[in-house]
Short mmCIF file of C-alpha atoms in Angstrom, two decimals:
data_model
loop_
_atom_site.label_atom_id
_atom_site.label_comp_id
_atom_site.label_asym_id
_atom_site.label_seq_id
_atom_site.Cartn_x
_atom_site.Cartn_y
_atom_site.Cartn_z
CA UNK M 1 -14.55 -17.46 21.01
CA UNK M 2 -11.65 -15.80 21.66
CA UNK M 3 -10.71 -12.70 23.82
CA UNK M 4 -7.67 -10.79 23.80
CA UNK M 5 -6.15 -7.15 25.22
CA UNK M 6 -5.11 -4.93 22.54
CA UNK M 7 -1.75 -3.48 22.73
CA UNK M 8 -2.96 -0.35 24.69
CA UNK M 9 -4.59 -2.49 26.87
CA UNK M 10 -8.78 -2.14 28.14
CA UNK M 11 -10.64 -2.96 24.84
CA UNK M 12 -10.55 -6.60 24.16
CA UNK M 13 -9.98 -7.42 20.56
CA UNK M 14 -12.71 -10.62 19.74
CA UNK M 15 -11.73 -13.47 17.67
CA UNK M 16 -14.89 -15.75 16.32
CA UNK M 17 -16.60 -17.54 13.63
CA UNK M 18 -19.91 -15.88 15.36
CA UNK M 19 -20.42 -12.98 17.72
CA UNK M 20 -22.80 -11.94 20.44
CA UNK M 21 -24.48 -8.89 21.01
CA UNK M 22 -23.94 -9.43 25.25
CA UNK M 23 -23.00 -6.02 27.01
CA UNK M 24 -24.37 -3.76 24.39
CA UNK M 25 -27.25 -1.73 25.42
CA UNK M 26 -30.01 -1.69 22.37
CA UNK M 27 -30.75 1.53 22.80
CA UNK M 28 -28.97 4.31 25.15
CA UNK M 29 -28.39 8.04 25.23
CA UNK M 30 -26.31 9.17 22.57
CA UNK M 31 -22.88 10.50 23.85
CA UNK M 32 -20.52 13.36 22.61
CA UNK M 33 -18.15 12.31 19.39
CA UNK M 34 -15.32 12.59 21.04
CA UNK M 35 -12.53 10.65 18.63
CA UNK M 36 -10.85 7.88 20.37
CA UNK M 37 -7.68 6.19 20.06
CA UNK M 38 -8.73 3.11 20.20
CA UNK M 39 -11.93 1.40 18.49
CA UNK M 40 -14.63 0.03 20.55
CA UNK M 41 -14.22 -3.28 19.24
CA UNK M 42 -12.88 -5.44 16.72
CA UNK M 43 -14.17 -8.72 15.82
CA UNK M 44 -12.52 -11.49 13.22
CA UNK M 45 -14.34 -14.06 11.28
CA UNK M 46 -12.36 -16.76 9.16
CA UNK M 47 -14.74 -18.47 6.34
CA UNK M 48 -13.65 -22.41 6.33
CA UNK M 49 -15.10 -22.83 2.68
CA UNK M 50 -12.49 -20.11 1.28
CA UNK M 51 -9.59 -19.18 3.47
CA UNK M 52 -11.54 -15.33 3.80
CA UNK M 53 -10.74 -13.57 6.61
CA UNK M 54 -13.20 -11.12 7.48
CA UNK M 55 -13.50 -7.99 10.19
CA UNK M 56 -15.91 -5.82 11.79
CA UNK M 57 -14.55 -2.83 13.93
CA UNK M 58 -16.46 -0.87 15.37
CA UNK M 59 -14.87 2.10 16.62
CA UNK M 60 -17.68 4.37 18.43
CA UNK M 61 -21.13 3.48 19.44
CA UNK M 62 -24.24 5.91 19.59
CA UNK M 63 -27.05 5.20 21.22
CA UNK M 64 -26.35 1.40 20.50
CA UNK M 65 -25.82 2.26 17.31
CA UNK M 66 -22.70 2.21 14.52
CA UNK M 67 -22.68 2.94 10.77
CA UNK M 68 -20.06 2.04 8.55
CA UNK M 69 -19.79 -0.12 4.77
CA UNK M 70 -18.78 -3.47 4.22
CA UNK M 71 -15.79 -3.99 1.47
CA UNK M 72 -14.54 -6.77 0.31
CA UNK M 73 -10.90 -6.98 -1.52
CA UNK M 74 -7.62 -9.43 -1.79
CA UNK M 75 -5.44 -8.12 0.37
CA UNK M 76 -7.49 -6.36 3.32
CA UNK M 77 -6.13 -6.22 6.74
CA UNK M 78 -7.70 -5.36 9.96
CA UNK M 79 -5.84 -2.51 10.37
CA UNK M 80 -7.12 -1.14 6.85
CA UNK M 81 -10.52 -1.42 8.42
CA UNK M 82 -9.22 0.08 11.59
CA UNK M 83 -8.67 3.03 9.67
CA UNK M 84 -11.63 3.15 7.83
CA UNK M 85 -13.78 2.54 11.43
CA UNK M 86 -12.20 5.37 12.66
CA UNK M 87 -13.00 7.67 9.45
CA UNK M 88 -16.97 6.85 10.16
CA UNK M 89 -16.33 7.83 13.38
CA UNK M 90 -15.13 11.19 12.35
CA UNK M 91 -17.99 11.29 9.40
CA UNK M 92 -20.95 10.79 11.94
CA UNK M 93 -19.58 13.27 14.12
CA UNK M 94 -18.19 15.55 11.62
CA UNK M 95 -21.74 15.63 10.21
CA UNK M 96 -23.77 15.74 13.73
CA UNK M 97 -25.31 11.96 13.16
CA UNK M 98 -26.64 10.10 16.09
CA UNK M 99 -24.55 7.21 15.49
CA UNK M 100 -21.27 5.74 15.97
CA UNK M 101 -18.94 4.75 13.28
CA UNK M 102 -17.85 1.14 12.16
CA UNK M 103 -16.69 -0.79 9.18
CA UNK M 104 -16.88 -4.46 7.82
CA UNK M 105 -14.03 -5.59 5.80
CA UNK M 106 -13.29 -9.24 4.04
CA UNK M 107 -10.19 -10.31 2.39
CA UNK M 108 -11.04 -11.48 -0.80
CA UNK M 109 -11.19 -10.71 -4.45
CA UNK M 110 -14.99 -9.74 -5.05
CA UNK M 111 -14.43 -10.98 -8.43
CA UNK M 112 -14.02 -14.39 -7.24
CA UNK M 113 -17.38 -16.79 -8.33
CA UNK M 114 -18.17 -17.72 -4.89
CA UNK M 115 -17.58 -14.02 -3.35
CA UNK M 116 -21.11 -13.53 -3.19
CA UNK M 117 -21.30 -16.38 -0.98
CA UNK M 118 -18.58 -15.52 0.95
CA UNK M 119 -19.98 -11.96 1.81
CA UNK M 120 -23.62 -13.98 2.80
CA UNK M 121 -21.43 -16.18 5.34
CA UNK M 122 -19.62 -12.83 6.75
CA UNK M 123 -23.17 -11.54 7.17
CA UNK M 124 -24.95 -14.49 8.85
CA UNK M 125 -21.56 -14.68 11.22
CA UNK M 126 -22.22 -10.90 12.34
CA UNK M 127 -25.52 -11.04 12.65
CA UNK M 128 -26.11 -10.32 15.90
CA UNK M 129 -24.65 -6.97 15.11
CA UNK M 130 -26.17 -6.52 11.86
CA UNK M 131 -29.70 -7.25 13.42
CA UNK M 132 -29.34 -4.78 16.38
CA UNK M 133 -26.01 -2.61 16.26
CA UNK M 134 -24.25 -2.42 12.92
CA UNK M 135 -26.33 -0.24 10.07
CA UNK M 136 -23.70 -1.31 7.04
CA UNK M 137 -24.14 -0.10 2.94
CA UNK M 138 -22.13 -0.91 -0.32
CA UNK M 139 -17.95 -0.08 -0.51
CA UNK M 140 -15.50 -1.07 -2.40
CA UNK M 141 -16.12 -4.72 -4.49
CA UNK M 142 -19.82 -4.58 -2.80
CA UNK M 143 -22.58 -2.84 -4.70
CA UNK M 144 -25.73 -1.74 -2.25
CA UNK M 145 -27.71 -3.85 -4.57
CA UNK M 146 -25.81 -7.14 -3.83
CA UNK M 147 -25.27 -6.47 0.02
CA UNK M 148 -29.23 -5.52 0.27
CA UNK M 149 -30.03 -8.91 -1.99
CA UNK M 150 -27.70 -10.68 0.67
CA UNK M 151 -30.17 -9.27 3.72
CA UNK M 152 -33.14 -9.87 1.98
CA UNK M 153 -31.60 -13.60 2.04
CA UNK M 154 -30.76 -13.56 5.91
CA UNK M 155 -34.64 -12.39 6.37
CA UNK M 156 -32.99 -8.84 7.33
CA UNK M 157 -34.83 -6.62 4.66
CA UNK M 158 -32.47 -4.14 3.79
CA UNK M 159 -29.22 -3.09 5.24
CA UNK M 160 -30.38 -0.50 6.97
CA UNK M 161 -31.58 -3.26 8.95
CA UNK M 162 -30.84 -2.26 12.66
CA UNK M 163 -31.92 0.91 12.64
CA UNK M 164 -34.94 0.39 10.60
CA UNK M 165 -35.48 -2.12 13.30
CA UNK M 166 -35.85 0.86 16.06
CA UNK M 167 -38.64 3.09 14.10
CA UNK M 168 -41.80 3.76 15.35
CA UNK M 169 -42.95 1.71 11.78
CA UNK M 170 -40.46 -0.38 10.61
CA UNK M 171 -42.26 -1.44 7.29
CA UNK M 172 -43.13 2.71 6.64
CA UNK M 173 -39.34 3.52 7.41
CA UNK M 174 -37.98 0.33 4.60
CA UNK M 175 -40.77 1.73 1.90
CA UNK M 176 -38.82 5.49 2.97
CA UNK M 177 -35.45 4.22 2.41
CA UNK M 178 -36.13 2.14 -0.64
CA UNK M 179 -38.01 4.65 -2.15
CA UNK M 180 -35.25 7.49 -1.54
CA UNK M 181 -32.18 4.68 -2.80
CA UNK M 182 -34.18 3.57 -5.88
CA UNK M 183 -35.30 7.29 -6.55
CA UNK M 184 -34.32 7.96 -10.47
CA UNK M 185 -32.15 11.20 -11.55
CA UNK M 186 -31.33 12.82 -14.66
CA UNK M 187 -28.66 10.73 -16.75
CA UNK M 188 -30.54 6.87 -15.62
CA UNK M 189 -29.19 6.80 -11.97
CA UNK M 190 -30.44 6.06 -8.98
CA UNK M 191 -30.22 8.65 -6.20
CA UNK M 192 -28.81 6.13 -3.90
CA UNK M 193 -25.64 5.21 -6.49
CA UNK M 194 -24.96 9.31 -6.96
CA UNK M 195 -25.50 10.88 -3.84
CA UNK M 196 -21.71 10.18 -2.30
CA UNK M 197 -20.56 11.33 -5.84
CA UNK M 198 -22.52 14.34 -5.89
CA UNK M 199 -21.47 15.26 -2.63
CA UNK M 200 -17.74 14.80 -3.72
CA UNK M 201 -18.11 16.80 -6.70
CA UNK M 202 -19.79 19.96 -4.98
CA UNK M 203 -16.53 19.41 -2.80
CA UNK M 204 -14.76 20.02 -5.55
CA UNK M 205 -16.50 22.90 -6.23
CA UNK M 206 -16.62 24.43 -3.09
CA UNK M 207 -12.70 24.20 -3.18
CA UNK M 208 -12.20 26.02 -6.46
CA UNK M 209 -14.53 28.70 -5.50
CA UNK M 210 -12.69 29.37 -2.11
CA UNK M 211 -9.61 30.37 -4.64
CA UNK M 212 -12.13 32.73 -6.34
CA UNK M 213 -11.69 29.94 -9.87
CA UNK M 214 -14.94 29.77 -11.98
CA UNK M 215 -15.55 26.04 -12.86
CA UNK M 216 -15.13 26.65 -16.42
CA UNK M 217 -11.59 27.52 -16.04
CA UNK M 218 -10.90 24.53 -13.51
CA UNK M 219 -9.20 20.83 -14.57
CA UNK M 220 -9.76 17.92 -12.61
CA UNK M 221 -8.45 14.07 -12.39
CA UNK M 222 -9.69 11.43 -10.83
CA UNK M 223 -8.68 8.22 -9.68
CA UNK M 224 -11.63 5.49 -10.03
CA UNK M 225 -14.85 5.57 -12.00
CA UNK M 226 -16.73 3.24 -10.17
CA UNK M 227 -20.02 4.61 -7.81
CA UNK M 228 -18.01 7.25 -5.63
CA UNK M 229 -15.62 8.36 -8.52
CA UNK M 230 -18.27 7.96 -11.83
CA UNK M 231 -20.72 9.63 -10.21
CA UNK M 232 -18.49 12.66 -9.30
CA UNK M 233 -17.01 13.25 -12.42
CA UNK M 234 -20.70 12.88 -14.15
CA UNK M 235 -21.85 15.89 -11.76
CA UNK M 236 -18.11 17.87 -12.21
CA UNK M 237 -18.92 17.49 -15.67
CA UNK M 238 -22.04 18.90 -15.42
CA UNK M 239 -21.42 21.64 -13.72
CA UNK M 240 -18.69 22.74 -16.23
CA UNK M 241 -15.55 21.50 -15.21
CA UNK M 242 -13.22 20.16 -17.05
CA UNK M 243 -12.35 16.60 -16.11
CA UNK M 244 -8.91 15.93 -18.46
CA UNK M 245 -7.91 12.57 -16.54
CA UNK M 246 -9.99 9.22 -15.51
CA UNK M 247 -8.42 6.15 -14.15
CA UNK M 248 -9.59 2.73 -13.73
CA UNK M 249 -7.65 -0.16 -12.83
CA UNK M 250 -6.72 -0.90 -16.67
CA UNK M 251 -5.41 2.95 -17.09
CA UNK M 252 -5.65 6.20 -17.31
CA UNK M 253 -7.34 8.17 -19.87
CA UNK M 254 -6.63 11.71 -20.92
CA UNK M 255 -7.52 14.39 -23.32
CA UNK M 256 -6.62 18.23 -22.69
CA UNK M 257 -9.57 19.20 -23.62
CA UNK M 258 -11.93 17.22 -21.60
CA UNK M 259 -13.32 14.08 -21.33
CA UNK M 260 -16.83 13.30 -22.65
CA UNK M 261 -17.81 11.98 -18.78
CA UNK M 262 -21.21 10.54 -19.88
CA UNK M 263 -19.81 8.37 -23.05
CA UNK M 264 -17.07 6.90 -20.71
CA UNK M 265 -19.84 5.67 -17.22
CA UNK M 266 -21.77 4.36 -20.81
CA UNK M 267 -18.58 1.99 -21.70
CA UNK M 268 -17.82 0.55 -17.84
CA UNK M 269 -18.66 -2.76 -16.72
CA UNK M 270 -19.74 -4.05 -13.49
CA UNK M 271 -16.59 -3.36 -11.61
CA UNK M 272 -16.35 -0.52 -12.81
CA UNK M 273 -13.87 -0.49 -15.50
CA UNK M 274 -14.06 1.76 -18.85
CA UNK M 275 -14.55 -0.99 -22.28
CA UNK M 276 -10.65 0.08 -24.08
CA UNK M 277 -12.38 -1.12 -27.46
CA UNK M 278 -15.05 1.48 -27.66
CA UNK M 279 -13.24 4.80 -26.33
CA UNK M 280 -14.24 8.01 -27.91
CA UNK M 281 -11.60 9.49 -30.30
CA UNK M 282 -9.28 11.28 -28.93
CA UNK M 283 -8.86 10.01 -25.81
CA UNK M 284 -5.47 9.09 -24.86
CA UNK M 285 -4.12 6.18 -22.83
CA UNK M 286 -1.69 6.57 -20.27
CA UNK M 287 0.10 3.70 -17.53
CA UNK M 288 -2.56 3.85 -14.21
CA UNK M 289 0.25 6.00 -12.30
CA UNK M 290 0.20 8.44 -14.88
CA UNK M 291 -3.15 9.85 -12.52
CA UNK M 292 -1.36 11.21 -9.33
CA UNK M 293 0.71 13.30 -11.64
CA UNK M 294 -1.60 14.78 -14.24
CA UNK M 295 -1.86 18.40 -14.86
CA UNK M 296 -4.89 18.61 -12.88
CA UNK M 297 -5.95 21.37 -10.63
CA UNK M 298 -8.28 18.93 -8.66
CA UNK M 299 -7.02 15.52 -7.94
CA UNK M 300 -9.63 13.28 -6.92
CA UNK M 301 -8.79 9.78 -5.19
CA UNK M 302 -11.64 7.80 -5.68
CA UNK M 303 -10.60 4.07 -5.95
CA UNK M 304 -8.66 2.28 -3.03
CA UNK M 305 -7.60 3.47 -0.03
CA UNK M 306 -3.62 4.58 0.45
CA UNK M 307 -3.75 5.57 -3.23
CA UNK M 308 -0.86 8.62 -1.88
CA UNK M 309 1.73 7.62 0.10
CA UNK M 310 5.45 9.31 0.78
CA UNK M 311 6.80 7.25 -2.08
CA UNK M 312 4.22 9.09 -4.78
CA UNK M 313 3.47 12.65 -2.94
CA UNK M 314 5.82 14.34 -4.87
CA UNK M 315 4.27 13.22 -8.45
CA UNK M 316 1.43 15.42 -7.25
CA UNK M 317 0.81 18.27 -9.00
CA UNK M 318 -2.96 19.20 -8.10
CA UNK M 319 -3.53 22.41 -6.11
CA UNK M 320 -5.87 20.53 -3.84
CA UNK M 321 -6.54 16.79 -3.15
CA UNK M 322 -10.39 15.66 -2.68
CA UNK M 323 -10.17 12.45 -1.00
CA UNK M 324 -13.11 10.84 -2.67
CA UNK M 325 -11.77 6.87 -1.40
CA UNK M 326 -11.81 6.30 2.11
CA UNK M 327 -7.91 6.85 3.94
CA UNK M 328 -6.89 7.55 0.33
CA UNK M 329 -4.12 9.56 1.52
CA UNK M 330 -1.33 8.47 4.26
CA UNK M 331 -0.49 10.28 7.14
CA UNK M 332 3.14 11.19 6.46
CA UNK M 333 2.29 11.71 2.52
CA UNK M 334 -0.13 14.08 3.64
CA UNK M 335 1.94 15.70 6.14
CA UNK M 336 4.47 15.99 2.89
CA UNK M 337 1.64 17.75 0.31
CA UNK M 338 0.81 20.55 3.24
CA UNK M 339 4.53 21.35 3.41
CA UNK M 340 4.23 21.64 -0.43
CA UNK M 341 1.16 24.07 -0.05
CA UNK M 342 -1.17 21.12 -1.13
CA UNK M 343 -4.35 20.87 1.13
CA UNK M 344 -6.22 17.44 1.38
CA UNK M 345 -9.56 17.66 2.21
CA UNK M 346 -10.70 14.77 4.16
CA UNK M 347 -12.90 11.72 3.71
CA UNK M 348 -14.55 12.22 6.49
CA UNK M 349 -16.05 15.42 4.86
CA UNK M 350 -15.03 15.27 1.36
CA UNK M 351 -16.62 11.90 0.79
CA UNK M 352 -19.31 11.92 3.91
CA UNK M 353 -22.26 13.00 1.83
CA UNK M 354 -23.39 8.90 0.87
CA UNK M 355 -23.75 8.28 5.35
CA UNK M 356 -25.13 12.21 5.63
CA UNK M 357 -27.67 11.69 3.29
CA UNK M 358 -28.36 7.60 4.56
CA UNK M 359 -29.27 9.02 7.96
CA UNK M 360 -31.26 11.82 6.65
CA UNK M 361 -33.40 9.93 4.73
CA UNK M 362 -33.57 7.05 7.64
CA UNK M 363 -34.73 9.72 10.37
CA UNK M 364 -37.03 11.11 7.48
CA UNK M 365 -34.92 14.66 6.74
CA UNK M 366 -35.04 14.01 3.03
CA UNK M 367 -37.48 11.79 1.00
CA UNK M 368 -37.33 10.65 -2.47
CA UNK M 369 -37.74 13.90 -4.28
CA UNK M 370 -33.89 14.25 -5.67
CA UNK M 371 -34.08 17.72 -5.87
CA UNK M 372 -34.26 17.93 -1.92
CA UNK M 373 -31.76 15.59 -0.98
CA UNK M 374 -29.43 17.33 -3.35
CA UNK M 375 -30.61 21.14 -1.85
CA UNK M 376 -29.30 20.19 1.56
CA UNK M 377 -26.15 17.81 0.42
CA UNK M 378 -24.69 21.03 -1.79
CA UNK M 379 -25.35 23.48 0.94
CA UNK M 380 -23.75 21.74 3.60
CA UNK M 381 -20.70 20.81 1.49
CA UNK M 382 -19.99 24.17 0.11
CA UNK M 383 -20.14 25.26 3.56
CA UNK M 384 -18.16 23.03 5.39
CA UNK M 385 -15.61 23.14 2.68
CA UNK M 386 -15.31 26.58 2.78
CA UNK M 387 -14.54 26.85 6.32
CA UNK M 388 -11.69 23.96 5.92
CA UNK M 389 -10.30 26.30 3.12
CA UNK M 390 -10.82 29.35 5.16
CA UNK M 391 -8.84 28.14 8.17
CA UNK M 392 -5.65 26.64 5.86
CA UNK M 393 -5.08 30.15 3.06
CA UNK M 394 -5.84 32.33 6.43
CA UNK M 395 -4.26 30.21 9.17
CA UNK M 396 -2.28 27.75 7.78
CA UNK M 397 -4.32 24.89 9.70
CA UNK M 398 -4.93 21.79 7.69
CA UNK M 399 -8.46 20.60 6.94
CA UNK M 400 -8.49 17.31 8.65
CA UNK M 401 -6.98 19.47 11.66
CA UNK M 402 -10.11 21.57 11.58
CA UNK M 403 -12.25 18.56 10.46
CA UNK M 404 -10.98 16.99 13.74
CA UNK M 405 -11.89 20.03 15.78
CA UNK M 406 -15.62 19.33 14.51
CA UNK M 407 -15.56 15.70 15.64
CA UNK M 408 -14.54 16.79 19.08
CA UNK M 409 -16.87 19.27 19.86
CA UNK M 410 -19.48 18.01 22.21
CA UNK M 411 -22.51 16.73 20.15
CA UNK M 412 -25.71 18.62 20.49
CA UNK M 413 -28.15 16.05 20.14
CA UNK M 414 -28.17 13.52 23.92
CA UNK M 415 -30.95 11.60 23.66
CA UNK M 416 -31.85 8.23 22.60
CA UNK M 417 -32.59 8.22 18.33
CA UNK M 418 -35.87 8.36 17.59
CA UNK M 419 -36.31 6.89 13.57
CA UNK M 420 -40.27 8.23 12.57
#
C-alpha cells in the first residue's frame, strides 16, 4: 500500500490492490453537509489480469457512511470520479440524506467479455468498504442487476450491502429493498430501473411550468436512452410532451412531430442502443452531435458525463438544460449558457431522485407500492425545481448556485442512522 499527500496537502490519496477499513468509525454521529474541497479519500486499484485501473473516492462520510454508483468505461480517470464523488456529496445533502457521498469508477470498456469479471475483482479489492462504508448501485456500463449478481457472488447480498448491514433486521430490510427495486410499473419496468428517470422527467416538468408552458406545447431532446435517459423520455412522453430528438451512441433520431417513445425503449439492446433496422417511419437520422443543437426547448443530457463543454455551448439552443448524466455539463460551458440566458439545472437535483428514493426505501420512507414512491419523488422535484427557477428569472442566481446554498446549510438530522 501506498500513501501519498494530495496537492492541497492533509488528505492522503491511497494507492492499493486492497484497502482497509482502519480509522473509520462504523457508525458515528452524522455531521452537517458542508461541501468540501477536497474528497475524503481516494483509493486506486490496478487489475493485473486486464490492465483496468479502477477508483473509489469518497468525498464525504456520514455517520460512517457514503453512497455513490460504480461505472465502468474506456477512458475513466480519477478525476472524472472526483467529480462525480463530489456530485453525491451535493445529492445527499441537497436531498437531507444521512450519508456521505462517494463514487467507484473503472477504466474499461463494459462491453469487453471479461468486464464482468473485472468489475467482481474491483469489488472483492474494495471490500472492506463495500462491507461496512461504501453503499454503491448501477451507472454508466453497470446495470443494478449485474453489480447486485456480482455481491450476491462476494456473499454481500445486495449492494445496498453496508447499510443493510446496520438495520435493526438485516434480512427484513434486503426483502424491503428487493421488493421496492423489483416492484413492476405500467409499461413492463421495474420501479428500481425508472425511478431516476421519473424523477428527471418531472424535472423537466417542473421547469416548463415555472415559464407558465403547458406540456403539450413543450419539445424536448435528449441525449442517451439507456436507464436514466429511456426512462425519462418514457414518463415526458407520458405526460404529453413532445420529445422530437433521441440520441444513442449510433445517432440521433428526430421527427417534428414527436417520437413514438415506447416503440423506440422496445427496439434498444442491452447497452442501450435503439435497433436502426426496425425504426418507425418517419423517423429521421441525424450525425450524434446533431443533439446539443436540436430545436428543443428542453435539452436533456443523459449519456456521459462532459457531454457540454466551451467548444459545443454555443450549438445549444434549448431554453433550459436538465442535466440528466452526472457532471454532464463543464464548468466554464456552463458559466457560457447562463451568460446566454440558458439555466442548467444540476445533477445533483435534476438527476438525484434514483439515491433520494434508494435511501427512502432503505430507512423504510417508501415501500413497494409505485404509486407512493412516485407521490413523494414528483412533489419534491417540482418543488425544489421551482425554487432553482424562482431564484435565476427573479434574481439572476444560477441553480447549482442555489443548489449549493442547500448543501451548505447545516443538516437537521445529528444522530447516528438508524435503518428499521
Amino acid at each position: 500500500m501506498t500513501t501519498m499527500q494530495n496537492p492541497a496537502g492533509g488528505i492522503p490519496q491511497v494507492t492499493a490492490q486492497t484497502v482497509t477499513g482502519a480509522g473509520v468509525p462504523a457508525v458515528t454521529p452524522a455531521t452537517p453537509a458542508v461541501r468540501r474541497s477536497e474528497p475524503y479519500m481516494r483509493l486506486q486499484w490496478n487489475d493485473s489480469a486486464t490492465g483496468a485501473i479502477g477508483y473509489l473516492v469518497v468525498h464525504t462520510l456520514r455517520s460512517g457512511l457514503a453512497t455513490g454508483g460504480t461505472r465502468m468505461r474506456a477512458g475513466c480517470t480519477l478525476s472524472e470520479v472526483e467529480d462525480l464523488a463530489r456530485g453525491m456529496a451535493n445529492k445527499t445533502a441537497t436531498f437531507d440524506l444521512p450519508v456521505g457521498g462517494a463514487k467507484g469508477g473503472i477504466d474499461f470498456d463494459p462491453k469487453d467479455p471479461r468486464a464482468v469479471e473485472v468489475l467482481e475483482r474491483f469489488c472483492e479489492a474494495m471490500r472492506p468498504w463495500l462491507d461496512r462504508h461504501w453503499v454503491t448501485a448501477e451507472d454508466l456500463g453497470v446495470p443494478q442487476h449485474l453489480i447486485d449478481e456480482v455481491f450476491g457472488r462476494l456473499g454481500l447480498g445486495q449492494s445496498f450491502h453496508a447499510a443493510i448491514g446496520r438495520s435493526d433486521d438485516p434480512a427484513a430490510t434486503l426483502a424491503r429493498v428487493r421488493a421496492g427495486l423489483k416492484a413492476e410499473v405500467e409499461g413492463g419496468f421495474e420501479l428500481g430501473d425508472v425511478i431516476g428517470g421519473y424523477g428527471v422527467a418531472h424535472s423537466c416538468l417542473a421547469a416548463a411550468v415555472s415559464w407558465g408552458q403547458v406540456p403539450s406545447e413543450t419539445t424536448v431532446a435528449i441525449q442517451g436512452v439507456g436507464t436514466m435517459g429511456g426512462s425519462a423520455a418514457y414518463y415526458l412522453h407520458e405526460a404529453g410532451m413532445k420529445v422530437t430528438t433521441v440520441a444513442d451512441a449510433a445517432g440521433t433520431l428526430y421527427s417534428a412531430d414527436g417520437l413514438d417513445v415506447p416503440a423506440l425503449l422496445a427496439l434498444r439492446d442491452g447497452y442501450g442502443e435503439i435497433d436502426r433496422s426496425r425504426l418507425p417511419d418517419g423517423v429521421e437520422q441525424l450525425p450524434r452531435a446533431a443533439i446539443l443543437s436540436a430545436d428543443a426547448d428542453i435539452l436533456v443530457p443523459a449519456a456521459i458525463s462532459y457531454a457540454i463543454t466551451p467548444d459545443n455551448s454555443y450549438d445549444v439552443r434549448a431554453r433550459v438544460v436538465v442535466e440528466a448524466a452526472n457532471a454532464a455539463t463543464t464548468p466554464e460551458a456552463e458559466a457560457m449558457l447562463a451568460a446566454r440566458g440558458i439555466p442548467v439545472l444540476p445533477d445533483f437535483v435534476a438527476n438525484a431522485g434514483a439515491v433520494a428514493w434508494a435511501w427512502w426505501l432503505l430507512l423504510g420512507q417508501v415501500d413497494d407500492a409505485p404509486d407512493t414512491s412516485f407521490d413523494r419523488l414528483r412533489t419534491v422535484m417540482h418543488t425544489k425545481v421551482a425554487q432553482l427557477m424562482a431564484a435565476w428569472t427573479e434574481e439572476g442566481v444560477t441553480p447549482r448556485e442555489t443548489g449549493h446554498r442547500w448543501a451548505d446549510e447545516p443538516a437537521p438530522t445529528v444522530s447516528p442512522v438508524v435503518i428499521p
